[in-house]
Amino acid sequence: MLVSAKDMLNKARDGKYAVGQFNINNLEWTKAVLLTAQENNSPVILGVSEGAGKYMCGYKTIVGMVNGMLEELNITVPVALHLDHGSFDGAKACINAGFSSIMFDGSHYPIEENIAKTTALVNACDVLGISLEAEVGSIGGEEDGVVGTGECADPDECKMVADLGVTMLAAGIGNIHGKYPENWAGLSFDTLAAIKDKVGDMPLVLHGGTGISGEMIQKAISLGVAKINVNTECQLTFQEATRKYIEEGKDREGKGFDPRKLLAPGFEAIKATVKEKMELFGSINKA
Ligand code: 13P
């Protein structure tokens, strides 16, 4: 059964580790993340962007697929199905479809509007026991065609949004989605410490988990980060494994590639990447 992310994140914050959110794009991706979590006895969060939601037919299809896998793969570790960077309408659609966790990203609105919309969702999620992630200060890079500037969040605004009763808070601290450029200044730990100071026990979320050093990850966890999102790194390893398979030319004479065999190396590559991240985040054997 899908669970809210609340208990797993509170446990992670208290135990000084982070739960990974791995974004899913198709059946193979989902199966790879779930099996890796089970094999490593780790809690896990499946992230779904609105673009991935559309690609996979819609939110109800995803809920059906994930619930089916939980049962038929005998997944017993805690799993949350989470909307990633949701719009207000997307958040409502996922609540109705049966997601167990929602991110409403109101960071591009003026703070008053972000607060008003987040407040409406706090009430809706509370009734249903769904966890809610809010965002202050946009994350840089590109996500589903939206390009952010990588700003650092205002700690006072973070406190205002945390006080609304959300489950977790994503705050920009110089992080960006996708690969970090050569001249990246690194995470702003001064900003993170100032935010932590204001929001107290609120579990914090680090977006843009691809390419952040182990040292920075550990420091972020020590300053209250309890959830780390990873997407690009799984895409890159999937792409590389699939490319290699095609280059090796193991197609069937006149029939083309067997689709199940074609996707198998990418599936294994995602499993390896997810395990590596779970080790880095410290979530193994924390289910
Ligand atoms: P990366 O694509 O940089 O791993 O970031 C993922 C993310 O933050 C999803 O919200």
Coordinates of C-alpha atoms and ligand atoms in Angstrom, one line a residue:
M1 CA 0.0 0.0 0.0
L2 CA 1.2 3.5 -0.8
V3 CA 2.1 5.6 2.2
S4 CA 2.5 9.3 2.8
A5 CA 6.1 10.5 3.0
K6 CA 5.6 12.0 6.4
D7 CA 6.8 9.2 8.7
M8 CA 9.7 8.2 6.5
L9 CA 10.9 11.8 6.3
N10 CA 10.5 12.4 10.1
K11 CA 12.5 9.2 10.7
A12 CA 15.2 10.3 8.2
R13 CA 15.5 13.7 9.8
D14 CA 15.9 12.2 13.3
G15 CA 18.2 9.5 12.1
K16 CA 20.4 11.9 10.0
Y17 CA 19.9 10.3 6.6
A18 CA 17.8 11.2 3.6
V19 CA 15.2 9.3 1.6
G20 CA 15.7 9.3 -2.2
Q21 CA 13.1 10.5 -4.6
F22 CA 13.7 8.8 -7.9
N23 CA 11.6 10.1 -10.9
I24 CA 9.9 7.5 -13.0
N25 CA 9.2 7.6 -16.7
N26 CA 7.8 4.1 -17.6
L27 CA 7.2 0.6 -16.4
E28 CA 10.9 -0.4 -16.4
W29 CA 11.9 2.7 -14.4
T30 CA 9.3 2.1 -11.8
K31 CA 10.0 -1.6 -11.4
A32 CA 13.8 -0.9 -11.2
V33 CA 13.3 1.6 -8.3
L34 CA 10.8 -0.5 -6.4
L35 CA 12.9 -3.7 -6.6
T36 CA 16.1 -1.8 -5.6
A37 CA 14.3 -0.3 -2.6
Q38 CA 13.0 -3.8 -1.5
E39 CA 16.4 -5.5 -2.0
N40 CA 18.1 -2.9 0.1
N41 CA 15.3 -2.5 2.7
S42 CA 15.1 1.2 2.0
P43 CA 12.1 3.6 2.1
V44 CA 11.6 5.3 -1.3
I45 CA 9.7 8.0 -3.0
L46 CA 8.6 7.7 -6.7
G47 CA 8.6 11.1 -8.3
V48 CA 6.3 11.9 -11.2
S49 CA 6.6 15.2 -13.1
E50 CA 3.6 16.5 -14.9
G51 CA 5.3 15.7 -18.2
A52 CA 6.0 12.1 -17.2
G53 CA 2.4 11.9 -16.0
K54 CA 1.2 12.8 -19.5
Y55 CA 3.6 10.4 -21.1
M56 CA 2.4 7.5 -19.0
C57 CA -1.2 8.2 -20.0
G58 CA -2.2 10.1 -16.9
Y59 CA -2.1 9.9 -13.1
K60 CA -4.7 7.2 -12.8
T61 CA -2.7 4.8 -15.0
I62 CA 0.4 5.5 -12.8
V63 CA -1.5 4.8 -9.6
G64 CA -2.8 1.6 -11.0
M65 CA 0.6 0.5 -12.3
V66 CA 2.4 1.3 -9.0
N67 CA -0.3 -0.3 -6.8
G68 CA -0.2 -3.4 -9.0
M69 CA 3.6 -3.6 -8.7
L70 CA 3.5 -3.2 -4.9
E71 CA 1.3 -6.3 -4.8
E72 CA 2.8 -8.4 -7.5
L73 CA 6.5 -7.7 -6.7
N74 CA 5.7 -8.2 -2.9
I75 CA 7.1 -4.7 -2.0
T76 CA 6.9 -4.3 1.7
V77 CA 9.2 -1.2 2.3
P78 CA 7.5 2.2 2.6
V79 CA 6.7 3.7 -0.8
A80 CA 5.3 7.1 -1.5
L81 CA 4.0 8.1 -4.9
H82 CA 4.7 11.8 -5.2
L83 CA 3.9 14.5 -7.8
D84 CA 7.1 16.4 -8.6
H85 CA 6.9 20.2 -9.2
G86 CA 3.1 20.1 -9.5
S87 CA 1.0 23.0 -10.6
F88 CA -2.1 23.8 -8.5
D89 CA -4.4 21.9 -11.0
G90 CA -1.9 19.1 -11.3
A91 CA -1.8 18.7 -7.5
K92 CA -5.6 18.5 -7.3
A93 CA -5.6 15.9 -10.1
C94 CA -3.0 13.7 -8.3
I95 CA -4.9 14.0 -5.0
N96 CA -8.0 12.7 -6.8
A97 CA -6.1 10.0 -8.7
G98 CA -4.7 8.4 -5.5
F99 CA -1.2 9.8 -5.1
S100 CA 0.1 9.5 -1.5
S101 CA 2.2 12.6 -1.7
I102 CA 2.2 15.9 -3.6
M103 CA 4.6 18.7 -4.4
F104 CA 3.0 22.0 -5.2
D105 CA 5.6 24.3 -6.7
G106 CA 4.4 27.8 -6.2
S107 CA 7.9 29.3 -6.2
H108 CA 7.3 31.3 -9.4
Y109 CA 4.3 33.1 -7.9
P110 CA 4.6 36.2 -5.6
I111 CA 4.9 34.8 -2.1
E112 CA 1.4 35.8 -1.1
E113 CA 0.0 33.7 -3.9
N114 CA 2.3 30.8 -3.2
I115 CA 1.0 31.0 0.4
A116 CA -2.7 31.1 -0.6
K117 CA -2.4 28.2 -3.0
T118 CA -0.3 26.1 -0.6
T119 CA -2.7 26.8 2.2
A120 CA -5.6 25.4 0.1
L121 CA -3.6 22.2 -0.5
V122 CA -2.6 21.8 3.1
N123 CA -6.3 21.5 4.0
A124 CA -7.0 19.1 1.2
C125 CA -4.0 16.9 1.9
D126 CA -4.6 16.9 5.7
V127 CA -8.1 15.4 5.3
L128 CA -6.7 12.5 3.2
G129 CA -3.4 11.9 5.0
I130 CA -1.4 12.9 2.0
S131 CA 2.1 14.5 2.5
L132 CA 2.7 17.9 0.9
E133 CA 5.9 19.5 -0.3
A134 CA 6.0 23.2 -0.9
E135 CA 8.8 25.2 -2.6
V136 CA 10.3 28.6 -1.9
G137 CA 13.0 30.1 -4.2
S138 CA 13.0 28.3 -7.5
I139 CA 15.5 25.5 -8.3
G140 CA 17.7 26.4 -11.4
G141 CA 18.0 24.4 -14.6
E142 CA 15.3 22.9 -16.7
E143 CA 12.5 20.7 -15.6
D144 CA 9.8 19.8 -18.1
G145 CA 10.7 22.9 -20.2
V146 CA 10.6 25.3 -17.3
V147 CA 13.9 27.0 -16.6
G148 CA 14.6 28.3 -13.1
T149 CA 17.4 30.7 -12.1
G150 CA 18.9 28.8 -9.2
E151 CA 18.1 31.5 -6.6
C152 CA 18.6 31.1 -2.9
A153 CA 15.4 31.2 -0.9
D154 CA 14.6 33.9 1.7
P155 CA 14.7 32.2 5.1
D156 CA 11.8 34.4 6.4
E157 CA 9.6 33.3 3.4
C158 CA 10.6 29.7 4.1
K159 CA 9.3 30.1 7.7
M160 CA 6.1 31.6 6.5
V161 CA 5.5 28.6 4.2
A162 CA 6.7 26.0 6.7
D163 CA 4.3 27.4 9.3
L164 CA 1.3 26.6 7.0
G165 CA 1.6 23.0 8.0
V166 CA 3.2 21.4 5.0
T167 CA 5.1 18.1 5.5
M168 CA 8.4 19.1 3.9
L169 CA 9.9 22.2 2.3
A170 CA 12.1 22.5 -0.8
A171 CA 14.1 25.7 -0.7
G172 CA 16.5 26.9 -3.4
I173 CA 20.1 26.9 -2.1
G174 CA 21.9 27.3 -5.4
N175 CA 21.0 23.8 -6.6
I176 CA 19.9 23.2 -10.1
H177 CA 18.3 20.4 -12.1
G178 CA 20.4 18.5 -14.6
K179 CA 24.2 18.5 -14.7
Y180 CA 26.1 21.2 -12.7
P181 CA 28.2 23.5 -14.9
E182 CA 32.0 23.5 -14.4
N183 CA 31.9 26.9 -12.7
W184 CA 29.0 26.0 -10.3
A185 CA 29.5 27.8 -6.9
G186 CA 28.2 24.7 -5.0
L187 CA 25.4 24.6 -2.5
S188 CA 24.9 27.6 -0.3
F189 CA 25.3 26.1 3.2
D190 CA 24.9 29.6 4.8
T191 CA 21.5 29.8 3.2
L192 CA 20.6 26.3 4.3
A193 CA 21.7 26.9 7.9
A194 CA 19.7 30.2 8.0
I195 CA 16.6 28.3 6.7
K196 CA 17.1 25.5 9.2
D197 CA 17.4 28.0 11.9
K198 CA 14.0 29.5 11.0
V199 CA 12.0 26.3 10.2
G200 CA 13.3 24.1 13.0
D201 CA 12.3 20.5 12.6
M202 CA 10.7 20.8 9.2
P203 CA 12.2 18.1 6.9
L204 CA 14.0 19.9 4.0
V205 CA 14.2 18.7 0.4
L206 CA 17.2 19.0 -1.9
H207 CA 16.3 19.0 -5.6
G208 CA 18.9 18.5 -8.3
G209 CA 20.5 15.5 -6.6
T210 CA 22.5 14.6 -9.8
G211 CA 26.2 15.4 -9.5
I212 CA 26.4 16.7 -5.9
S213 CA 29.4 15.4 -4.1
G214 CA 29.1 13.0 -1.2
E215 CA 30.7 15.6 1.1
M216 CA 28.0 18.2 0.2
I217 CA 25.3 15.6 0.6
Q218 CA 26.4 14.8 4.1
K219 CA 26.6 18.4 5.0
A220 CA 23.1 19.1 3.6
I221 CA 21.8 16.1 5.7
S222 CA 23.4 17.5 8.8
L223 CA 21.6 20.7 8.2
G224 CA 18.1 19.2 8.0
V225 CA 17.8 17.8 4.4
A226 CA 15.7 14.6 4.7
K227 CA 14.7 14.0 1.0
I228 CA 17.0 14.2 -2.0
N229 CA 15.6 14.1 -5.6
V230 CA 17.4 12.3 -8.4
N231 CA 16.3 12.2 -12.0
T232 CA 19.1 13.1 -14.6
E233 CA 21.6 10.6 -13.3
C234 CA 19.1 7.7 -13.9
Q235 CA 18.4 9.1 -17.4
L236 CA 22.1 9.3 -18.2
T237 CA 22.9 5.7 -17.1
F238 CA 19.8 4.4 -18.8
Q239 CA 20.8 6.2 -22.0
E240 CA 24.3 4.9 -21.9
A241 CA 23.4 1.3 -21.3
T242 CA 20.7 1.3 -24.1
R243 CA 23.1 3.0 -26.5
K244 CA 25.8 0.3 -25.8
Y245 CA 23.2 -2.5 -26.4
I246 CA 22.2 -1.0 -29.7
E247 CA 25.8 -0.5 -30.8
E248 CA 26.5 -4.2 -30.0
G249 CA 23.8 -4.9 -32.6
K250 CA 22.1 -7.7 -30.8
D251 CA 19.0 -7.4 -33.0
R252 CA 17.1 -10.4 -34.3
E253 CA 17.5 -11.0 -37.9
G254 CA 14.6 -9.4 -39.8
K255 CA 12.6 -8.8 -36.6
G256 CA 14.4 -5.9 -35.0
F257 CA 15.3 -5.7 -31.3
D258 CA 13.3 -7.7 -28.8
P259 CA 11.9 -4.7 -26.8
R260 CA 12.3 -6.6 -23.5
K261 CA 15.9 -7.3 -24.1
L262 CA 16.5 -3.8 -25.5
L263 CA 15.4 -2.2 -22.2
A264 CA 17.0 -4.8 -19.9
P265 CA 20.5 -3.1 -19.7
G266 CA 18.9 0.3 -19.0
F267 CA 16.8 -1.3 -16.3
E268 CA 19.9 -2.8 -14.6
A269 CA 21.7 0.5 -14.9
I270 CA 18.9 2.3 -13.1
K271 CA 19.0 -0.3 -10.4
A272 CA 22.7 0.3 -9.9
T273 CA 22.3 4.1 -9.8
V274 CA 19.5 3.9 -7.4
K275 CA 21.4 1.6 -5.1
E276 CA 24.5 3.9 -5.2
K277 CA 22.3 6.9 -4.2
M278 CA 20.6 5.0 -1.4
E279 CA 24.1 4.1 0.0
L280 CA 25.2 7.8 -0.3
F281 CA 22.0 9.1 1.3
G282 CA 22.2 6.5 4.1
S283 CA 18.7 5.0 3.6
I284 CA 19.7 1.4 3.3
N285 CA 18.1 -0.9 6.0
K286 CA 16.0 2.0 7.2
A287 CA 12.7 0.7 6.1
Ligands
13P1 P1 18.2 16.1 -11.2 O1 17.6 15.9 -12.5 O2 19.3 17.1 -11.3 O3 18.7 14.8 -10.6 O4 17.1 16.7 -10.2 C1 15.9 16.0 -10.0 C2 14.9 16.8 -9.3 O5 15.2 17.6 -8.5 C3 13.5 16.5 -9.5 O6 12.7 17.3 -8.9

